[in-house]
Amino acid sequence: MRESDAIESLSWIRVYAPDTFPLSQFARVVSDNEWPLFEKDLLSEVSGRPDRWASIVLGEVLAQGEPDSEIGRIPLSRGSATFSMPLARCLTLHDNEKLAVLCRERLRMAETDRRFVRRPVSTTDLEPVWALAQSSIDHALSAKDAVEVVVNSAHAYQRNVESRTGTSSPKITDYKELYGDSAEERVLAFQKLVASIEASRSTSVTTVATLAAAAFLVGRGTSHSFLLRKVPALAPRAFAWFGLIASYVGVRGWDPQWTRAAKGLEKQIRAGFDWADPPSADICWIEYSWLANKFSNAQPYAEIAQTTTRTLSIEVVPGSTCQFRLVATEPTKVPKNETNPSAARSVRETELQAILDQFMSLATKAGQILGTSTSKPASSQGSLPLSKTTPPSKPSRSKKSSPKYPDS
């Protein structure tokens, strides 16, 4: 579809052919500017390191979960509600950096939509994690090496991108016990690090990465991820960095629960894609972009949602879907004079009602015009004198039917 015709075409379809909207439920819709990015064979060799992205997605799932939720009890379907999943799918299926940039830009645009619930981890928080996930490190690292790479990279990102000059972050190398063989000493060292972080009140990227690295060193793997919740203000972002460290270490550093969850998410990332596949999302990006710019409330989103009225799944790029949670509707916004529940009409019903009102108005005007044109001949006929109009004569009766009798 040409982007220049998208607004007019989608508006017409939604009003005059509502049964065919969203159009993406019947055919895959791609803009003419986006199509050249898919010219190569999409079913080529899989790349993008889905095994590495699975741990990053799991880290973001933990960041969005309940504070007391365990990894084994978290449904894997929540992976589709993360920002990392569509990007992982995009890189795995298409292996196109330009398309990956487009995917990240669209995720940031959808994130700013106030009709969606705000997430504890933003795309800005995930940018350095995503950049490191696409690094050229192909082999598994030890826990010590992975921690060093991640913490140093976070420090470099903070220095070059954030340019913060606030309080300094605690250095993980100052807590030698974290690298020791005693589990008790590692736990005590982690507690000291947490106290230092709370005292510094630092929320920088380096501090968050250091917290995640310390929790990973305590368990020498993913078994002690729950320690991150001891710092609630930093825990959501720290889980994303924790997943990055786990992706560098690989399966040998994963506990059984992390392994099962990561392997399940990896299957979702590796799932194939074909242009003829039935739609897995509620709406494509072109349709979402049009609705987001045309309407100011969440009612059009709720009408389209197929699974539940509180979530909307968007196909950010073909094959990559992201699920967003809708903000609950506030009852105070309803006018006080509308006490009847039937008065609260949907946007589509309102548009159709307006069209019907216009049609009835035109029909009334047409009737008035036709009525004035036919009134003159009707009045001339009515002015004829009644005396000249004779009633029809009654038929005479035959002799057989009415015989005459003699007068008595």
GROMACS .gro file of C-alpha atoms in nm:
model
  408
    1MET     CA    1   0.000   0.000   0.000
    2ARG     CA    2   0.127   0.344  -0.087
    3GLU     CA    3   0.175   0.553   0.224
    4SER     CA    4   0.027   0.854   0.047
    5ASP     CA    5  -0.301   0.664  -0.003
    6ALA     CA    6  -0.309   0.492   0.336
    7ILE     CA    7  -0.514   0.756   0.520
    8GLU     CA    8  -0.788   0.781   0.259
    9SER     CA    9  -0.802   0.406   0.192
   10LEU     CA   10  -0.817   0.300   0.557
   11SER     CA   11  -1.074   0.567   0.640
   12TRP     CA   12  -1.302   0.450   0.360
   13ILE     CA   13  -1.266   0.082   0.454
   14ARG     CA   14  -1.335   0.143   0.821
   15VAL     CA   15  -1.654   0.342   0.756
   16TYR     CA   16  -1.807   0.180   0.447
   17ALA     CA   17  -1.670  -0.176   0.478
   18PRO     CA   18  -1.631  -0.232   0.853
   19ASP     CA   19  -1.640  -0.610   0.813
   20THR     CA   20  -1.308  -0.594   0.627
   21PHE     CA   21  -1.129  -0.379   0.884
   22PRO     CA   22  -0.856  -0.434   0.990
   23LEU     CA   23  -0.746  -0.518   0.639
   24SER     CA   24  -0.442  -0.701   0.777
   25GLN     CA   25  -0.673  -0.983   0.894
   26PHE     CA   26  -0.726  -1.080   0.531
   27ALA     CA   27  -0.394  -0.988   0.367
   28ARG     CA   28  -0.049  -0.881   0.480
   29VAL     CA   29  -0.023  -0.504   0.444
   30VAL     CA   30   0.318  -0.346   0.382
   31SER     CA   31   0.395   0.010   0.275
   32ASP     CA   32   0.569   0.083  -0.053
   33ASN     CA   33   0.861   0.241   0.136
   34GLU     CA   34   0.902  -0.067   0.354
   35TRP     CA   35   0.875  -0.330   0.082
   36PRO     CA   36   1.228  -0.289  -0.068
   37LEU     CA   37   1.373  -0.406   0.265
   38PHE     CA   38   1.222  -0.751   0.203
   39GLU     CA   39   1.353  -0.810  -0.147
   40LYS     CA   40   1.589  -1.085  -0.039
   41ASP     CA   41   1.473  -1.436   0.049
   42LEU     CA   42   1.321  -1.427   0.396
   43LEU     CA   43   1.349  -1.801   0.443
   44SER     CA   44   1.726  -1.802   0.419
   45GLU     CA   45   1.961  -1.933   0.685
   46VAL     CA   46   1.857  -1.831   1.036
   47SER     CA   47   2.088  -1.580   1.203
   48GLY     CA   48   2.070  -1.323   1.480
   49ARG     CA   49   2.168  -1.554   1.767
   50PRO     CA   50   1.821  -1.653   1.895
   51ASP     CA   51   1.986  -1.847   2.180
   52ARG     CA   52   2.137  -1.522   2.307
   53TRP     CA   53   1.821  -1.318   2.259
   54ALA     CA   54   1.615  -1.574   2.453
   55SER     CA   55   1.792  -1.483   2.779
   56ILE     CA   56   1.751  -1.111   2.712
   57VAL     CA   57   1.378  -1.157   2.651
   58LEU     CA   58   1.354  -1.362   2.971
   59GLY     CA   59   1.527  -1.087   3.164
   60GLU     CA   60   1.272  -0.835   3.038
   61VAL     CA   61   0.988  -1.074   3.125
   62LEU     CA   62   1.117  -1.089   3.483
   63ALA     CA   63   1.139  -0.710   3.490
   64GLN     CA   64   0.770  -0.681   3.403
   65GLY     CA   65   0.654  -0.960   3.634
   66GLU     CA   66   0.527  -0.950   3.989
   67PRO     CA   67   0.786  -0.885   4.262
   68ASP     CA   68   0.745  -1.234   4.412
   69SER     CA   69   0.705  -1.425   4.086
   70GLU     CA   70   0.931  -1.721   4.020
   71ILE     CA   71   1.081  -1.805   3.685
   72GLY     CA   72   0.913  -2.144   3.671
   73ARG     CA   73   0.566  -1.994   3.720
   74ILE     CA   74   0.590  -1.716   3.464
   75PRO     CA   75   0.394  -1.799   3.144
   76LEU     CA   76   0.607  -1.786   2.833
   77SER     CA   77   0.332  -1.600   2.652
   78ARG     CA   78   0.454  -1.286   2.826
   79GLY     CA   79   0.750  -1.289   2.594
   80SER     CA   80   0.531  -1.137   2.322
   81ALA     CA   81   0.467  -0.840   2.554
   82THR     CA   82   0.835  -0.741   2.567
   83PHE     CA   83   1.019  -0.494   2.348
   84SER     CA   84   1.305  -0.739   2.295
   85MET     CA   85   1.095  -1.015   2.137
   86PRO     CA   86   0.997  -0.830   1.814
   87LEU     CA   87   1.354  -0.709   1.769
   88ALA     CA   88   1.488  -1.060   1.823
   89ARG     CA   89   1.240  -1.196   1.569
   90CYS     CA   90   1.331  -0.922   1.322
   91LEU     CA   91   1.703  -0.998   1.342
   92THR     CA   92   1.649  -1.374   1.332
   93LEU     CA   93   1.409  -1.379   1.037
   94HIS     CA   94   1.538  -1.099   0.817
   95ASP     CA   95   1.899  -1.034   0.927
   96ASN     CA   96   1.867  -0.678   0.797
   97GLU     CA   97   2.015  -0.392   1.000
   98LYS     CA   98   1.801  -0.129   0.827
   99LEU     CA   99   1.491  -0.326   0.915
  100ALA     CA  100   1.616  -0.363   1.273
  101VAL     CA  101   1.657   0.015   1.298
  102LEU     CA  102   1.302   0.057   1.167
  103CYS     CA  103   1.177  -0.194   1.425
  104ARG     CA  104   1.344  -0.006   1.711
  105GLU     CA  105   1.203   0.327   1.591
  106ARG     CA  106   0.851   0.189   1.574
  107LEU     CA  107   0.880   0.037   1.921
  108ARG     CA  108   0.980   0.376   2.057
  109MET     CA  109   0.684   0.538   1.881
  110ALA     CA  110   0.437   0.287   2.025
  111GLU     CA  111   0.593   0.324   2.368
  112THR     CA  112   0.501   0.694   2.375
  113ASP     CA  113   0.133   0.618   2.309
  114ARG     CA  114  -0.042   0.726   2.629
  115ARG     CA  115  -0.323   0.477   2.563
  116PHE     CA  116  -0.082   0.194   2.645
  117VAL     CA  117   0.027   0.107   2.997
  118ARG     CA  118   0.374   0.235   3.075
  119ARG     CA  119   0.630  -0.041   3.123
  120PRO     CA  120   0.892  -0.059   3.400
  121VAL     CA  121   1.167  -0.095   3.139
  122SER     CA  122   1.175   0.149   2.847
  123THR     CA  123   1.335   0.117   2.506
  124THR     CA  124   1.592   0.374   2.619
  125ASP     CA  125   1.691   0.144   2.905
  126LEU     CA  126   1.721  -0.148   2.664
  127GLU     CA  127   1.925   0.027   2.394
  128PRO     CA  128   2.269  -0.058   2.545
  129VAL     CA  129   2.156  -0.415   2.614
  130TRP     CA  130   2.041  -0.456   2.254
  131ALA     CA  131   2.367  -0.312   2.124
  132LEU     CA  132   2.573  -0.559   2.326
  133ALA     CA  133   2.347  -0.846   2.221
  134GLN     CA  134   2.454  -0.783   1.861
  135SER     CA  135   2.824  -0.789   1.946
  136SER     CA  136   3.069  -1.008   1.759
  137ILE     CA  137   3.133  -1.237   2.059
  138ASP     CA  138   3.029  -1.578   1.931
  139HIS     CA  139   3.175  -1.811   2.194
  140ALA     CA  140   3.056  -1.864   2.550
  141LEU     CA  141   3.236  -1.669   2.823
  142SER     CA  142   3.308  -1.754   3.183
  143ALA     CA  143   3.107  -1.576   3.450
  144LYS     CA  144   3.405  -1.357   3.540
  145ASP     CA  145   3.476  -1.260   3.178
  146ALA     CA  146   3.109  -1.196   3.101
  147VAL     CA  147   3.077  -0.969   3.405
  148GLU     CA  148   3.388  -0.776   3.305
  149VAL     CA  149   3.270  -0.726   2.946
  150VAL     CA  150   2.921  -0.613   3.048
  151VAL     CA  151   3.027  -0.375   3.328
  152ASN     CA  152   3.300  -0.213   3.118
  153SER     CA  153   3.061  -0.174   2.824
  154ALA     CA  154   2.799  -0.015   3.049
  155HIS     CA  155   3.058   0.228   3.182
  156ALA     CA  156   3.163   0.320   2.828
  157TYR     CA  157   2.800   0.372   2.726
  158GLN     CA  158   2.740   0.598   3.023
  159ARG     CA  159   3.049   0.803   2.946
  160ASN     CA  160   2.977   0.845   2.574
  161VAL     CA  161   2.598   0.861   2.561
  162GLU     CA  162   2.460   0.972   2.893
  163SER     CA  163   2.749   1.205   2.990
  164ARG     CA  164   2.650   1.197   3.354
  165THR     CA  165   2.866   1.371   3.609
  166GLY     CA  166   2.676   1.276   3.926
  167THR     CA  167   2.779   1.042   4.203
  168SER     CA  168   3.020   0.767   4.106
  169SER     CA  169   2.899   0.409   4.085
  170PRO     CA  170   3.040   0.138   4.312
  171LYS     CA  171   3.307  -0.070   4.142
  172ILE     CA  172   3.249  -0.443   4.143
  173THR     CA  173   3.623  -0.506   4.157
  174ASP     CA  174   3.626  -0.353   4.505
  175TYR     CA  175   3.432  -0.654   4.635
  176LYS     CA  176   3.681  -0.934   4.592
  177GLU     CA  177   3.467  -1.179   4.789
  178LEU     CA  178   3.222  -1.196   4.498
  179TYR     CA  179   3.485  -1.389   4.305
  180GLY     CA  180   3.568  -1.627   4.591
  181ASP     CA  181   3.470  -1.989   4.646
  182SER     CA  182   3.270  -1.933   4.965
  183ALA     CA  183   2.898  -1.887   4.901
  184GLU     CA  184   2.848  -1.713   5.235
  185GLU     CA  185   3.121  -1.460   5.162
  186ARG     CA  186   2.971  -1.390   4.821
  187VAL     CA  187   2.631  -1.322   4.978
  188LEU     CA  188   2.786  -1.089   5.238
  189ALA     CA  189   2.978  -0.906   4.967
  190PHE     CA  190   2.657  -0.861   4.770
  191GLN     CA  191   2.485  -0.712   5.074
  192LYS     CA  192   2.772  -0.466   5.116
  193LEU     CA  193   2.744  -0.369   4.751
  194VAL     CA  194   2.370  -0.311   4.787
  195ALA     CA  195   2.430  -0.089   5.090
  196SER     CA  196   2.686   0.110   4.893
  197ILE     CA  197   2.443   0.153   4.601
  198GLU     CA  198   2.165   0.271   4.831
  199ALA     CA  199   2.400   0.515   5.002
  200SER     CA  200   2.518   0.661   4.671
  201ARG     CA  201   2.160   0.687   4.535
  202SER     CA  202   2.304   0.628   4.192
  203THR     CA  203   2.071   0.510   3.915
  204SER     CA  204   2.320   0.517   3.629
  205VAL     CA  205   2.364   0.244   3.372
  206THR     CA  206   2.692   0.141   3.531
  207THR     CA  207   2.526   0.100   3.871
  208VAL     CA  208   2.246  -0.112   3.725
  209ALA     CA  209   2.490  -0.333   3.535
  210THR     CA  210   2.708  -0.369   3.846
  211LEU     CA  211   2.408  -0.483   4.051
  212ALA     CA  212   2.317  -0.743   3.789
  213ALA     CA  213   2.677  -0.864   3.766
  214ALA     CA  214   2.704  -0.903   4.144
  215ALA     CA  215   2.386  -1.113   4.162
  216PHE     CA  216   2.518  -1.332   3.882
  217LEU     CA  217   2.849  -1.384   4.063
  218VAL     CA  218   2.677  -1.479   4.388
  219GLY     CA  219   2.516  -1.782   4.226
  220ARG     CA  220   2.789  -1.826   3.965
  221GLY     CA  221   2.499  -1.836   3.725
  222THR     CA  222   2.129  -1.753   3.707
  223SER     CA  223   2.018  -1.926   4.029
  224HIS     CA  224   2.024  -1.608   4.242
  225SER     CA  225   1.839  -1.368   4.013
  226PHE     CA  226   1.593  -1.300   4.296
  227LEU     CA  227   1.863  -1.098   4.475
  228LEU     CA  228   1.802  -0.813   4.232
  229ARG     CA  229   1.469  -0.741   4.399
  230LYS     CA  230   1.652  -0.620   4.709
  231VAL     CA  231   1.689  -0.289   4.522
  232PRO     CA  232   1.334  -0.229   4.390
  233ALA     CA  233   1.423   0.100   4.221
  234LEU     CA  234   1.686  -0.065   4.000
  235ALA     CA  235   1.552  -0.421   3.977
  236PRO     CA  236   1.356  -0.392   3.648
  237ARG     CA  237   1.651  -0.250   3.456
  238ALA     CA  238   1.893  -0.485   3.632
  239PHE     CA  239   1.698  -0.790   3.512
  240ALA     CA  240   1.763  -0.688   3.152
  241TRP     CA  241   2.137  -0.667   3.218
  242PHE     CA  242   2.122  -0.994   3.409
  243GLY     CA  243   1.972  -1.161   3.103
  244LEU     CA  244   2.251  -1.017   2.889
  245ILE     CA  245   2.518  -1.165   3.117
  246ALA     CA  246   2.339  -1.501   3.109
  247SER     CA  247   2.336  -1.489   2.729
  248TYR     CA  248   2.714  -1.444   2.721
  249VAL     CA  249   2.779  -1.733   2.961
  250GLY     CA  250   2.546  -1.975   2.787
  251VAL     CA  251   2.372  -2.290   2.902
  252ARG     CA  252   2.647  -2.393   3.144
  253GLY     CA  253   2.562  -2.096   3.364
  254TRP     CA  254   2.185  -2.152   3.366
  255ASP     CA  255   1.989  -2.320   3.642
  256PRO     CA  256   1.709  -2.566   3.543
  257GLN     CA  257   1.427  -2.310   3.565
  258TRP     CA  258   1.614  -2.053   3.358
  259THR     CA  259   1.703  -2.321   3.103
  260ARG     CA  260   1.343  -2.433   3.053
  261ALA     CA  261   1.215  -2.078   3.021
  262ALA     CA  262   1.494  -1.965   2.788
  263LYS     CA  263   1.456  -2.267   2.561
  264GLY     CA  264   1.082  -2.207   2.538
  265LEU     CA  265   1.137  -1.845   2.440
  266GLU     CA  266   1.402  -1.949   2.191
  267LYS     CA  267   1.144  -2.164   2.012
  268GLN     CA  268   0.922  -1.859   1.978
  269ILE     CA  269   1.209  -1.656   1.836
  270ARG     CA  270   1.302  -1.930   1.590
  271ALA     CA  271   0.944  -1.983   1.468
  272GLY     CA  272   0.926  -1.963   1.091
  273PHE     CA  273   0.763  -1.693   0.883
  274ASP     CA  274   0.582  -1.700   0.552
  275TRP     CA  275   0.397  -1.423   0.372
  276ALA     CA  276   0.095  -1.653   0.337
  277ASP     CA  277   0.073  -1.729   0.710
  278PRO     CA  278  -0.252  -1.630   0.883
  279PRO     CA  279  -0.223  -1.313   1.090
  280SER     CA  280  -0.097  -1.352   1.445
  281ALA     CA  281  -0.149  -0.987   1.540
  282ASP     CA  282  -0.461  -0.776   1.579
  283ILE     CA  283  -0.338  -0.501   1.350
  284CYS     CA  284  -0.044  -0.413   1.125
  285TRP     CA  285   0.177  -0.110   1.169
  286ILE     CA  286   0.020   0.103   0.894
  287GLU     CA  287  -0.325   0.058   1.046
  288TYR     CA  288  -0.200   0.129   1.396
  289SER     CA  289  -0.019   0.443   1.285
  290TRP     CA  290  -0.335   0.571   1.118
  291LEU     CA  291  -0.553   0.501   1.422
  292ALA     CA  292  -0.299   0.655   1.660
  293ASN     CA  293  -0.298   0.980   1.463
  294LYS     CA  294  -0.672   0.996   1.393
  295PHE     CA  295  -0.823   0.913   1.734
  296SER     CA  296  -0.735   1.036   2.080
  297ASN     CA  297  -0.903   0.766   2.290
  298ALA     CA  298  -0.846   0.394   2.328
  299GLN     CA  299  -1.190   0.287   2.206
  300PRO     CA  300  -1.076   0.203   1.849
  301TYR     CA  301  -0.800  -0.017   1.994
  302ALA     CA  302  -1.045  -0.203   2.218
  303GLU     CA  303  -1.278  -0.268   1.923
  304ILE     CA  304  -0.998  -0.430   1.724
  305ALA     CA  305  -0.844  -0.642   2.001
  306GLN     CA  306  -0.928  -1.009   1.944
  307THR     CA  307  -0.785  -1.179   2.253
  308THR     CA  308  -0.898  -0.949   2.531
  309THR     CA  309  -1.020  -0.594   2.550
  310ARG     CA  310  -0.715  -0.490   2.752
  311THR     CA  311  -0.437  -0.585   2.510
  312LEU     CA  312  -0.358  -0.503   2.150
  313SER     CA  313  -0.100  -0.693   1.946
  314ILE     CA  314   0.074  -0.498   1.670
  315GLU     CA  315   0.284  -0.643   1.390
  316VAL     CA  316   0.574  -0.398   1.413
  317VAL     CA  317   0.739  -0.548   1.106
  318PRO     CA  318   0.621  -0.855   0.916
  319GLY     CA  319   0.680  -1.156   1.138
  320SER     CA  320   0.753  -0.952   1.452
  321THR     CA  321   0.461  -0.887   1.686
  322CYS     CA  322   0.451  -0.689   2.009
  323GLN     CA  323   0.164  -0.692   2.256
  324PHE     CA  324   0.062  -0.375   2.438
  325ARG     CA  325  -0.165  -0.341   2.738
  326LEU     CA  326  -0.441  -0.082   2.714
  327VAL     CA  327  -0.496   0.176   2.984
  328ALA     CA  328  -0.818   0.119   3.177
  329THR     CA  329  -1.100   0.352   3.077
  330GLU     CA  330  -1.183   0.612   3.339
  331PRO     CA  331  -1.556   0.624   3.416
  332THR     CA  332  -1.530   0.990   3.520
  333LYS     CA  333  -1.486   1.095   3.160
  334VAL     CA  334  -1.847   0.999   3.078
  335PRO     CA  335  -2.082   1.303   3.087
  336LYS     CA  336  -2.319   1.312   3.384
  337ASN     CA  337  -2.629   1.354   3.169
  338GLU     CA  338  -2.563   1.021   2.996
  339THR     CA  339  -2.713   0.794   3.258
  340ASN     CA  340  -2.831   0.538   3.006
  341PRO     CA  341  -2.553   0.285   2.926
  342SER     CA  342  -2.676   0.264   2.566
  343ALA     CA  343  -2.587   0.631   2.522
  344ALA     CA  344  -2.217   0.549   2.526
  345ARG     CA  345  -2.167   0.463   2.162
  346SER     CA  346  -1.859   0.338   1.995
  347VAL     CA  347  -1.667   0.550   1.749
  348ARG     CA  348  -1.781   0.338   1.456
  349GLU     CA  349  -2.148   0.368   1.553
  350THR     CA  350  -2.108   0.743   1.588
  351GLU     CA  351  -1.961   0.771   1.239
  352LEU     CA  352  -2.236   0.556   1.088
  353GLN     CA  353  -2.502   0.758   1.269
  354ALA     CA  354  -2.358   1.080   1.127
  355ILE     CA  355  -2.372   0.933   0.777
  356LEU     CA  356  -2.734   0.824   0.826
  357ASP     CA  357  -2.827   1.169   0.957
  358GLN     CA  358  -2.681   1.329   0.646
  359PHE     CA  359  -2.870   1.083   0.427
  360MET     CA  360  -3.199   1.154   0.603
  361SER     CA  361  -3.140   1.528   0.572
  362LEU     CA  362  -3.082   1.496   0.197
  363ALA     CA  363  -3.389   1.275   0.163
  364THR     CA  364  -3.602   1.534   0.345
  365LYS     CA  365  -3.480   1.813   0.120
  366ALA     CA  366  -3.546   1.602  -0.189
  367GLY     CA  367  -3.898   1.532  -0.067
  368GLN     CA  368  -3.964   1.900  -0.016
  369ILE     CA  369  -3.844   1.984  -0.368
  370LEU     CA  370  -4.054   1.710  -0.525
  371GLY     CA  371  -4.357   1.814  -0.318
  372THR     CA  372  -4.354   2.175  -0.440
  373SER     CA  373  -4.327   2.067  -0.803
  374THR     CA  374  -4.639   1.844  -0.787
  375SER     CA  375  -4.860   2.068  -0.573
  376LYS     CA  376  -4.983   2.300  -0.860
  377PRO     CA  377  -5.167   2.044  -1.076
  378ALA     CA  378  -5.325   1.896  -0.768
  379SER     CA  379  -5.470   2.236  -0.664
  380SER     CA  380  -5.615   2.307  -1.013
  381GLN     CA  381  -5.810   1.984  -1.011
  382GLY     CA  382  -5.950   2.059  -0.670
  383SER     CA  383  -6.098   2.395  -0.788
  384LEU     CA  384  -6.349   2.232  -1.025
  385PRO     CA  385  -6.718   2.295  -0.926
  386LEU     CA  386  -6.882   2.006  -0.755
  387SER     CA  387  -7.213   2.069  -0.932
  388LYS     CA  388  -7.072   1.950  -1.260
  389THR     CA  389  -6.972   1.619  -1.120
  390THR     CA  390  -7.262   1.376  -1.143
  391PRO     CA  391  -7.258   1.053  -0.956
  392PRO     CA  392  -7.276   0.737  -1.164
  393SER     CA  393  -7.630   0.617  -1.239
  394LYS     CA  394  -7.752   0.301  -1.079
  395PRO     CA  395  -7.813   0.010  -1.309
  396SER     CA  396  -8.184  -0.058  -1.379
  397ARG     CA  397  -8.326  -0.378  -1.251
  398SER     CA  398  -8.461  -0.635  -1.494
  399LYS     CA  399  -8.823  -0.745  -1.491
  400LYS     CA  400  -8.739  -1.084  -1.369
  401SER     CA  401  -8.552  -0.956  -1.075
  402SER     CA  402  -8.812  -0.684  -0.982
  403PRO     CA  403  -9.171  -0.780  -1.095
  404LYS     CA  404  -9.453  -0.521  -1.074
  405TYR     CA  405  -9.764  -0.604  -0.873
  406PRO     CA  406 -10.111  -0.454  -0.940
  407ASP     CA  407 -10.238  -0.190  -0.704
  408SER     CA  408 -10.479  -0.320  -0.459
   0.00000   0.00000   0.00000
